[in-house]
mmCIF file of C-alpha atoms and ligand atoms in Angstrom:
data_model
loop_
_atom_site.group_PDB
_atom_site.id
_atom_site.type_symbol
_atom_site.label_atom_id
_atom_site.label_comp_id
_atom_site.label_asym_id
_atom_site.label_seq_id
_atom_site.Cartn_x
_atom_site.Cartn_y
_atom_site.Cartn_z
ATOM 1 C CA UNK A 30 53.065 -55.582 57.230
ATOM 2 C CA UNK A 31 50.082 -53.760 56.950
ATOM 3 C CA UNK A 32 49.056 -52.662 53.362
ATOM 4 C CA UNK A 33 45.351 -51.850 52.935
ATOM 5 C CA UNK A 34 42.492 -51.284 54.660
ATOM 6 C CA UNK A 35 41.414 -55.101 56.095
ATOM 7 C CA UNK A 36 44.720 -54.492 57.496
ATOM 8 C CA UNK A 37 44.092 -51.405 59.235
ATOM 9 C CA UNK A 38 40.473 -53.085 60.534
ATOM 10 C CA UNK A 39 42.511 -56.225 61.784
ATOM 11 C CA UNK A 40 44.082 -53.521 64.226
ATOM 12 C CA UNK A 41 41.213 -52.271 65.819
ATOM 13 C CA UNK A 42 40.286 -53.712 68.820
ATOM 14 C CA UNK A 43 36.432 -54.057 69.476
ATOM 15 C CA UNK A 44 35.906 -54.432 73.494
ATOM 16 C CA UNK A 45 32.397 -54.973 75.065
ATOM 17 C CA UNK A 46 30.212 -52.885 77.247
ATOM 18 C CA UNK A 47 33.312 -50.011 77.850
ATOM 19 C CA UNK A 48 33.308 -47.492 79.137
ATOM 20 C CA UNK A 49 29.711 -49.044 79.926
ATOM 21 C CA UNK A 50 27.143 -51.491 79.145
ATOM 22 C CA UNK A 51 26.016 -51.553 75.863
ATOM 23 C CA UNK A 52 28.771 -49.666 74.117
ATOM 24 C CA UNK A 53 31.259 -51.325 71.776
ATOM 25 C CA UNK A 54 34.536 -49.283 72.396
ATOM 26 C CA UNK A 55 36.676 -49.409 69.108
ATOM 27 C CA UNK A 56 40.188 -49.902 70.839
ATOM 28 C CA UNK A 57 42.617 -47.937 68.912
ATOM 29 C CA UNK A 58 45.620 -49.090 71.018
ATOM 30 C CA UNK A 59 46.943 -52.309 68.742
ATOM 31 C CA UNK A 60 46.864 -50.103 65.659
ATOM 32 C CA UNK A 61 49.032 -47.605 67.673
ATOM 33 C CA UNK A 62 51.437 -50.171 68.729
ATOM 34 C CA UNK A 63 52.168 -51.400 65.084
ATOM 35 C CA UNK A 64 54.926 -48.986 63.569
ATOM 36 C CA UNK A 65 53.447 -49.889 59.837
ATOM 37 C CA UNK A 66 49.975 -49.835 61.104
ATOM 38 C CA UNK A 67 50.446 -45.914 62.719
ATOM 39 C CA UNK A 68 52.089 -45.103 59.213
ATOM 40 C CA UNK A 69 49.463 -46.744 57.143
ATOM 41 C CA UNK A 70 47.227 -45.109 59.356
ATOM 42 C CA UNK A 71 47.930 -41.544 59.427
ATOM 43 C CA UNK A 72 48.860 -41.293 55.441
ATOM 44 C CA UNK A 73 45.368 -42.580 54.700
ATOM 45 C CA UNK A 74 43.709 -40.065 57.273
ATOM 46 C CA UNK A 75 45.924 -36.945 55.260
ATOM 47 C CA UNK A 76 45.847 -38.487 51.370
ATOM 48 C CA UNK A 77 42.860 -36.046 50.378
ATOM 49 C CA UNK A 78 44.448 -32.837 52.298
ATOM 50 C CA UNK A 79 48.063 -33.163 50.586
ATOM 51 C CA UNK A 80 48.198 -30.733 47.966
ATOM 52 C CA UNK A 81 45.155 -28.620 49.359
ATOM 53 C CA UNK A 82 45.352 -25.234 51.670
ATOM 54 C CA UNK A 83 45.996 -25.749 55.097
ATOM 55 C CA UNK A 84 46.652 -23.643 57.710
ATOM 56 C CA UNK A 85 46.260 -25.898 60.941
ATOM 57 C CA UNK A 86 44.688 -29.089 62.171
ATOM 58 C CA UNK A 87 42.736 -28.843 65.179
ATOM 59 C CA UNK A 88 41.862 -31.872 67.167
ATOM 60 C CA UNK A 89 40.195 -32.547 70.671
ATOM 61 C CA UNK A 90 41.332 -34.082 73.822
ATOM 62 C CA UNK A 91 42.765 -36.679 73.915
ATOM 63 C CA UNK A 92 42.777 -38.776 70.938
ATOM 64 C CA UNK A 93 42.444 -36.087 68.707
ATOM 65 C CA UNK A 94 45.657 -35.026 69.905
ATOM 66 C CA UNK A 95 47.294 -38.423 68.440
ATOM 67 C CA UNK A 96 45.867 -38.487 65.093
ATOM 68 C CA UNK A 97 45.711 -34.504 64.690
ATOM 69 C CA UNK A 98 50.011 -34.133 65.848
ATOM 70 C CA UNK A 99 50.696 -36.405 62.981
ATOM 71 C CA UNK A 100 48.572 -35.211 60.386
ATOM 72 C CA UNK A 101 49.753 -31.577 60.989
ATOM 73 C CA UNK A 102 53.237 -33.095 60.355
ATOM 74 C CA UNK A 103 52.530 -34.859 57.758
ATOM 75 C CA UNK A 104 51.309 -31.532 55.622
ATOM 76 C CA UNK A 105 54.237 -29.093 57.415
ATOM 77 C CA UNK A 106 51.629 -26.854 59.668
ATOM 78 C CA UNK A 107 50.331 -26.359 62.979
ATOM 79 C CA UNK A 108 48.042 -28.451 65.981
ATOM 80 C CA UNK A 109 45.642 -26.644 67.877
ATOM 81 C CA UNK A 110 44.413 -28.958 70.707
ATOM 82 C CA UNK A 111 40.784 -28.608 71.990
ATOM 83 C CA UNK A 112 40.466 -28.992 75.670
ATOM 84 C CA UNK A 113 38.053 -29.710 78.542
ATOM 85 C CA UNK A 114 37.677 -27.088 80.293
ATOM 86 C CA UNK A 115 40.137 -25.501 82.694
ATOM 87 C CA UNK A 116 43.462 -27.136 80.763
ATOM 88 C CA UNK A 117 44.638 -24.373 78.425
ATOM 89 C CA UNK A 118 46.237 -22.222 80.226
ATOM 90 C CA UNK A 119 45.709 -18.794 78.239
ATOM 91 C CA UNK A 120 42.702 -16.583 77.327
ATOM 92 C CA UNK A 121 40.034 -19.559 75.824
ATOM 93 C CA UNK A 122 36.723 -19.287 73.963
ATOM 94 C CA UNK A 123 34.181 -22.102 75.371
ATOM 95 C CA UNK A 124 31.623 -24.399 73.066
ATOM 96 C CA UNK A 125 28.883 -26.400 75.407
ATOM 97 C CA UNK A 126 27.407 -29.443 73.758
ATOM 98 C CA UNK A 127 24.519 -31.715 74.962
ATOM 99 C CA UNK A 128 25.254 -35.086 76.207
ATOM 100 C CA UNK A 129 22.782 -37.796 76.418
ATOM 101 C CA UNK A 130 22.672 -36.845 79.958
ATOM 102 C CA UNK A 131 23.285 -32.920 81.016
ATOM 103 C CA UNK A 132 25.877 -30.885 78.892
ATOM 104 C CA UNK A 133 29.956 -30.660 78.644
ATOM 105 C CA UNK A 134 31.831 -28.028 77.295
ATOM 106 C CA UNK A 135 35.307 -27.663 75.376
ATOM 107 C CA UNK A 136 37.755 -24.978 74.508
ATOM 108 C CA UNK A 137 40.348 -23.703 72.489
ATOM 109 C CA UNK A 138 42.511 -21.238 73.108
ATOM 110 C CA UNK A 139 41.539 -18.143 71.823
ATOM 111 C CA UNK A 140 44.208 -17.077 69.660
ATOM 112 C CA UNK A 141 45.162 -20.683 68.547
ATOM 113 C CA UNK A 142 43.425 -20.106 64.975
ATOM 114 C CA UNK A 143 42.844 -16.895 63.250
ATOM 115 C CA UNK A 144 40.324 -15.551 60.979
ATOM 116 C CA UNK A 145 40.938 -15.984 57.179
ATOM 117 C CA UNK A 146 42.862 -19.969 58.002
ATOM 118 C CA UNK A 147 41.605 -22.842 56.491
ATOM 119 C CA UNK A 148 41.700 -25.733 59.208
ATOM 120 C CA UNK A 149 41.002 -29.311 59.281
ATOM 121 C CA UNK A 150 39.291 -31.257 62.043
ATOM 122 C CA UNK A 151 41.158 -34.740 63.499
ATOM 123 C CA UNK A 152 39.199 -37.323 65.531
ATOM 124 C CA UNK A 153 39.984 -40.761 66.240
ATOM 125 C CA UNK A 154 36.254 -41.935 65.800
ATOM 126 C CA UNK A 155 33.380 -40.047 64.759
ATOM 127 C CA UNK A 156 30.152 -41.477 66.505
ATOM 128 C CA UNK A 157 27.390 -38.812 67.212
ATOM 129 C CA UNK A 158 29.420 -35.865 66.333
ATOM 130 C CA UNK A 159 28.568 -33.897 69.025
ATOM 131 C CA UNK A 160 32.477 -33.955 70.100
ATOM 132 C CA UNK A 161 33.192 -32.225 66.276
ATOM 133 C CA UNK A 162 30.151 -30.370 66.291
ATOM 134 C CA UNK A 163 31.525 -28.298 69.168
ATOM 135 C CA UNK A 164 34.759 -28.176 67.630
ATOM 136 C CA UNK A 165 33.737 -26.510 64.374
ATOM 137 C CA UNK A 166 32.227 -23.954 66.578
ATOM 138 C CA UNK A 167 35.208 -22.988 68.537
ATOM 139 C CA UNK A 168 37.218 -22.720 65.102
ATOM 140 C CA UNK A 169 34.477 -20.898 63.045
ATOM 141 C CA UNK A 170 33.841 -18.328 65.958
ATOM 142 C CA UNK A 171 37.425 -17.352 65.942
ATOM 143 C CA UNK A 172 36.880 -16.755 62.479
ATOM 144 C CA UNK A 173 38.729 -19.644 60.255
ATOM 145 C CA UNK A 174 37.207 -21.900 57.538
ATOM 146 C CA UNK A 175 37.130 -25.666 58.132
ATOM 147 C CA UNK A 176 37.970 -27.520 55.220
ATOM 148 C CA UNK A 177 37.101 -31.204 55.942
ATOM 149 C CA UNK A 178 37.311 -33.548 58.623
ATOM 150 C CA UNK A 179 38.952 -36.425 58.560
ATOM 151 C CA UNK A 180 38.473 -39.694 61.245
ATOM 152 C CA UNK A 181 39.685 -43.109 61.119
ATOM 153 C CA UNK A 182 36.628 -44.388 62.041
ATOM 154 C CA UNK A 183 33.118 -43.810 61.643
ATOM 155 C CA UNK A 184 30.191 -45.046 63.307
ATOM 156 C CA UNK A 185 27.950 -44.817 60.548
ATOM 157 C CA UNK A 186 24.784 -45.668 62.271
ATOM 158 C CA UNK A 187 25.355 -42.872 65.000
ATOM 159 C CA UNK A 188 24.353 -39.983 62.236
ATOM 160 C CA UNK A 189 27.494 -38.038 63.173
ATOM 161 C CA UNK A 190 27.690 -37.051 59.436
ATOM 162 C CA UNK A 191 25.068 -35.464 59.377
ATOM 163 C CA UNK A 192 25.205 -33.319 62.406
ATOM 164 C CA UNK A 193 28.240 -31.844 60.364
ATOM 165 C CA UNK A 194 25.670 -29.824 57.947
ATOM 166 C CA UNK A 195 27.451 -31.296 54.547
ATOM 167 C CA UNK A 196 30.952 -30.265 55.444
ATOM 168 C CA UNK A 197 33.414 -32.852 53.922
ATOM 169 C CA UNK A 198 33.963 -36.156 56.052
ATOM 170 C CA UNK A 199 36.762 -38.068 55.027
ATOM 171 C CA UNK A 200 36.825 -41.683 57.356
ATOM 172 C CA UNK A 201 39.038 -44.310 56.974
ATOM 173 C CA UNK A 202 37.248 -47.273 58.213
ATOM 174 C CA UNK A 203 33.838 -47.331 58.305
ATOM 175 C CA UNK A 204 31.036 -50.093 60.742
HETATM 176 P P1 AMP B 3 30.942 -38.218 69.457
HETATM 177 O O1 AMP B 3 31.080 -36.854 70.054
HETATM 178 O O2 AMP B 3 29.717 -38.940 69.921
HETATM 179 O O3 AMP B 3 31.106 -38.235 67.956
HETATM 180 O O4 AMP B 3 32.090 -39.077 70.070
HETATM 181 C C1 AMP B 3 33.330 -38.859 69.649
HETATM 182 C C2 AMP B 3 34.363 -39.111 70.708
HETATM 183 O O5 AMP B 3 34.042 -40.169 71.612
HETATM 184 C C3 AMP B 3 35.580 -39.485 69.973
HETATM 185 O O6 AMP B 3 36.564 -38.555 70.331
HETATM 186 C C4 AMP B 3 35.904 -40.887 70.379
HETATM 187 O O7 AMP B 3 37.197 -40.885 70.889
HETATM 188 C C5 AMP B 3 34.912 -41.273 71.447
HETATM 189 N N1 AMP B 3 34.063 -42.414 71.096
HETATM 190 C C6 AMP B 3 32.726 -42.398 70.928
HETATM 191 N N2 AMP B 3 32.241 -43.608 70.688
HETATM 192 C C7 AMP B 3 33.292 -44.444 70.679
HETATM 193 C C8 AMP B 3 33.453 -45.863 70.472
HETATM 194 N N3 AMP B 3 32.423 -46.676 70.228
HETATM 195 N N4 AMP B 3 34.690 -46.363 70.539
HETATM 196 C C9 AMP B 3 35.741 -45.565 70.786
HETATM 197 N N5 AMP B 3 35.663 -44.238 70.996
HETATM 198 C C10 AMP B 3 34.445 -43.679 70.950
#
Protein backbone atom coordinates (compact mmCIF):
# COMPACT_ATOMS: atom_id res chain seq x y z
CA UNK A 1 0.00 0.00 0.00
CA UNK A 2 1.28 3.12 -0.96
CA UNK A 3 2.60 5.41 1.90
CA UNK A 4 5.05 8.11 0.78
CA UNK A 5 6.30 9.66 -1.95
CA UNK A 6 8.83 6.76 -3.68
CA UNK A 7 5.55 5.20 -3.63
CA UNK A 8 3.67 7.64 -5.49
CA UNK A 9 6.93 7.85 -8.13
CA UNK A 10 6.79 3.92 -8.43
CA UNK A 11 3.26 4.73 -10.05
CA UNK A 12 4.17 6.87 -12.67
CA UNK A 13 4.71 5.47 -15.78
CA UNK A 14 7.59 7.04 -17.94
CA UNK A 15 6.88 6.06 -21.82
CA UNK A 16 9.31 7.08 -24.67
CA UNK A 17 9.03 9.41 -27.57
CA UNK A 18 4.86 10.00 -26.88
CA UNK A 19 2.99 11.76 -28.08
CA UNK A 20 6.32 12.18 -30.25
CA UNK A 21 9.91 11.71 -30.55
CA UNK A 22 11.87 13.03 -28.01
CA UNK A 23 9.29 13.55 -25.31
CA UNK A 24 9.14 11.44 -22.15
CA UNK A 25 5.31 11.25 -21.41
CA UNK A 26 4.85 10.81 -17.53
CA UNK A 27 1.94 8.16 -17.69
CA UNK A 28 -0.38 8.95 -14.96
CA UNK A 29 -2.66 5.94 -15.66
CA UNK A 30 -1.06 3.15 -13.03
CA UNK A 31 -1.26 5.73 -10.25
CA UNK A 32 -4.98 6.16 -11.23
CA UNK A 33 -5.66 2.55 -11.21
CA UNK A 34 -4.30 2.03 -7.57
CA UNK A 35 -7.26 2.92 -5.09
CA UNK A 36 -4.41 3.84 -2.27
CA UNK A 37 -2.25 5.40 -4.83
CA UNK A 38 -5.39 7.98 -6.14
CA UNK A 39 -5.94 8.62 -2.28
CA UNK A 40 -2.35 9.14 -1.44
CA UNK A 41 -2.34 11.12 -4.37
CA UNK A 42 -4.93 13.65 -4.18
CA UNK A 43 -4.47 14.32 -0.16
CA UNK A 44 -0.87 15.27 -0.89
CA UNK A 45 -1.91 17.58 -3.93
CA UNK A 46 -4.71 19.46 -1.21
CA UNK A 47 -2.49 19.16 2.33
CA UNK A 48 -1.33 22.96 2.01
CA UNK A 49 -4.99 24.29 0.88
CA UNK A 50 -6.95 22.54 3.91
CA UNK A 51 -7.59 25.08 6.34
CA UNK A 52 -6.98 28.07 3.82
CA UNK A 53 -9.83 30.19 1.77
CA UNK A 54 -11.14 28.62 -1.10
CA UNK A 55 -13.70 29.38 -3.24
CA UNK A 56 -13.17 26.97 -6.34
CA UNK A 57 -10.56 24.89 -8.08
CA UNK A 58 -10.22 25.40 -11.62
CA UNK A 59 -8.48 22.91 -13.77
CA UNK A 60 -7.99 22.40 -17.65
CA UNK A 61 -8.99 19.80 -20.06
CA UNK A 62 -8.60 16.90 -19.55
CA UNK A 63 -6.43 15.88 -16.81
CA UNK A 64 -7.00 18.79 -14.92
CA UNK A 65 -10.41 17.69 -14.72
CA UNK A 66 -9.20 14.40 -12.70
CA UNK A 67 -7.00 15.89 -10.21
CA UNK A 68 -9.04 19.33 -9.94
CA UNK A 69 -12.86 17.11 -9.26
CA UNK A 70 -11.13 15.57 -6.34
CA UNK A 71 -9.37 18.27 -4.84
CA UNK A 72 -12.54 20.49 -4.93
CA UNK A 73 -14.07 17.57 -2.94
CA UNK A 74 -11.68 17.11 -0.84
CA UNK A 75 -11.97 20.98 0.60
CA UNK A 76 -16.16 21.02 0.13
CA UNK A 77 -16.23 23.68 -3.00
CA UNK A 78 -16.62 23.98 -6.55
CA UNK A 79 -14.69 22.76 -10.21
CA UNK A 80 -14.55 25.04 -12.93
CA UNK A 81 -13.22 23.12 -16.00
CA UNK A 82 -11.12 25.00 -18.64
CA UNK A 83 -11.87 23.98 -22.13
CA UNK A 84 -10.59 23.97 -25.73
CA UNK A 85 -12.39 25.90 -27.50
CA UNK A 86 -15.93 25.34 -28.71
CA UNK A 87 -16.85 22.72 -25.59
CA UNK A 88 -18.56 24.92 -23.00
CA UNK A 89 -21.58 25.42 -24.01
CA UNK A 90 -22.50 28.97 -22.43
CA UNK A 91 -21.22 32.57 -22.83
CA UNK A 92 -17.02 31.89 -22.51
CA UNK A 93 -14.08 34.28 -22.15
CA UNK A 94 -11.02 32.98 -24.45
CA UNK A 95 -7.02 32.98 -23.36
CA UNK A 96 -4.59 32.22 -26.60
CA UNK A 97 -1.19 30.90 -25.67
CA UNK A 98 1.89 30.26 -27.92
CA UNK A 99 2.86 26.82 -28.74
CA UNK A 100 6.21 25.85 -29.91
CA UNK A 101 4.58 25.84 -33.20
CA UNK A 102 1.52 28.49 -33.95
CA UNK A 103 -0.90 29.30 -30.97
CA UNK A 104 -4.00 27.41 -29.09
CA UNK A 105 -6.48 28.90 -27.12
CA UNK A 106 -8.67 27.84 -23.96
CA UNK A 107 -11.76 28.96 -22.19
CA UNK A 108 -13.78 29.12 -19.31
CA UNK A 109 -17.02 29.86 -19.01
CA UNK A 110 -17.65 33.21 -18.25
CA UNK A 111 -19.55 33.20 -15.20
CA UNK A 112 -17.83 30.01 -13.77
CA UNK A 113 -15.69 32.24 -11.21
CA UNK A 114 -16.54 35.58 -9.89
CA UNK A 115 -14.67 38.54 -8.85
CA UNK A 116 -13.64 38.77 -5.12
CA UNK A 117 -13.06 34.30 -5.07
CA UNK A 118 -9.97 32.97 -4.17
CA UNK A 119 -9.27 29.91 -6.60
CA UNK A 120 -6.72 27.33 -6.93
CA UNK A 121 -5.22 25.97 -10.13
CA UNK A 122 -5.10 21.80 -10.69
CA UNK A 123 -2.81 20.23 -13.32
CA UNK A 124 -1.66 16.84 -13.63
CA UNK A 125 1.96 17.93 -14.73
CA UNK A 126 3.37 21.23 -14.95
CA UNK A 127 6.04 21.33 -17.84
CA UNK A 128 6.35 24.79 -19.62
CA UNK A 129 3.42 26.35 -18.02
CA UNK A 130 2.05 27.77 -20.84
CA UNK A 131 -1.20 25.42 -20.24
CA UNK A 132 -1.48 27.37 -16.46
CA UNK A 133 -0.27 30.47 -17.72
CA UNK A 134 -3.43 30.77 -19.81
CA UNK A 135 -5.42 29.54 -17.10
CA UNK A 136 -4.55 32.21 -14.54
CA UNK A 137 -5.61 34.57 -17.19
CA UNK A 138 -9.04 33.34 -17.78
CA UNK A 139 -9.58 33.32 -13.82
CA UNK A 140 -7.89 36.73 -13.06
CA UNK A 141 -9.85 38.48 -16.00
CA UNK A 142 -13.09 37.40 -14.54
CA UNK A 143 -11.89 39.00 -11.60
CA UNK A 144 -10.89 36.20 -8.80
CA UNK A 145 -7.56 35.79 -6.92
CA UNK A 146 -5.53 32.61 -7.47
CA UNK A 147 -4.14 31.34 -4.45
CA UNK A 148 -1.61 28.61 -5.44
CA UNK A 149 -1.30 25.95 -7.79
CA UNK A 150 -0.86 22.75 -7.05
CA UNK A 151 0.50 19.69 -9.68
CA UNK A 152 1.59 16.29 -9.05
CA UNK A 153 4.32 16.62 -11.12
CA UNK A 154 6.75 19.02 -12.18
CA UNK A 155 9.11 19.15 -14.88
CA UNK A 156 11.56 21.16 -13.26
CA UNK A 157 13.86 21.72 -16.12
CA UNK A 158 10.93 23.06 -18.40
CA UNK A 159 10.93 26.60 -16.29
CA UNK A 160 7.15 26.33 -15.89
CA UNK A 161 7.66 27.92 -12.40
CA UNK A 162 8.74 30.61 -13.42
CA UNK A 163 6.41 31.57 -16.15
CA UNK A 164 3.95 31.67 -13.06
CA UNK A 165 5.51 35.25 -11.91
CA UNK A 166 6.14 33.92 -8.07
CA UNK A 167 2.62 32.72 -7.48
CA UNK A 168 2.76 29.67 -5.07
CA UNK A 169 3.55 26.17 -6.78
CA UNK A 170 2.89 23.39 -4.70
CA UNK A 171 4.15 19.84 -6.78
CA UNK A 172 4.13 16.63 -5.51
CA UNK A 173 6.77 14.84 -7.35
CA UNK A 174 9.33 16.56 -8.81
CA UNK A 175 12.22 15.19 -12.16
P1 LIG B 1 2.61 22.89 -20.25
O1 LIG B 1 1.53 23.79 -20.74
O2 LIG B 1 3.79 22.83 -21.16
O3 LIG B 1 2.99 23.14 -18.81
O4 LIG B 1 2.04 21.44 -20.34
C1 LIG B 1 1.12 21.07 -19.45
C2 LIG B 1 0.15 20.07 -20.00
O5 LIG B 1 0.70 19.16 -20.95
C3 LIG B 1 -0.31 19.30 -18.83
O6 LIG B 1 -1.70 19.46 -18.77
C4 LIG B 1 0.12 17.89 -19.06
O7 LIG B 1 -1.02 17.09 -19.01
C5 LIG B 1 0.73 17.84 -20.44
N1 LIG B 1 2.14 17.43 -20.45
C6 LIG B 1 3.19 18.18 -20.84
N2 LIG B 1 4.33 17.50 -20.81
C7 LIG B 1 4.02 16.27 -20.37
C8 LIG B 1 4.79 15.07 -20.11
N3 LIG B 1 6.11 15.01 -20.30
N4 LIG B 1 4.12 14.00 -19.66
C9 LIG B 1 2.80 14.05 -19.47
N5 LIG B 1 2.02 15.12 -19.70
C10 LIG B 1 2.63 16.23 -20.16
Amino acid sequence: MPTGIADLRALIRDVADFPKPGIVFKDITPLLGSPPGLALAVEMMVQPFRGTRVDAVVGAESRGFIFGTALASALSVGFVPVRKPGKLPAATRRCEYALEYGTDALEIHADGVRSGQRVILVDDVLATGGTLVACRQLVTDCGATITGIAVLIELVGLGGRARLDGLPVHSVLTY
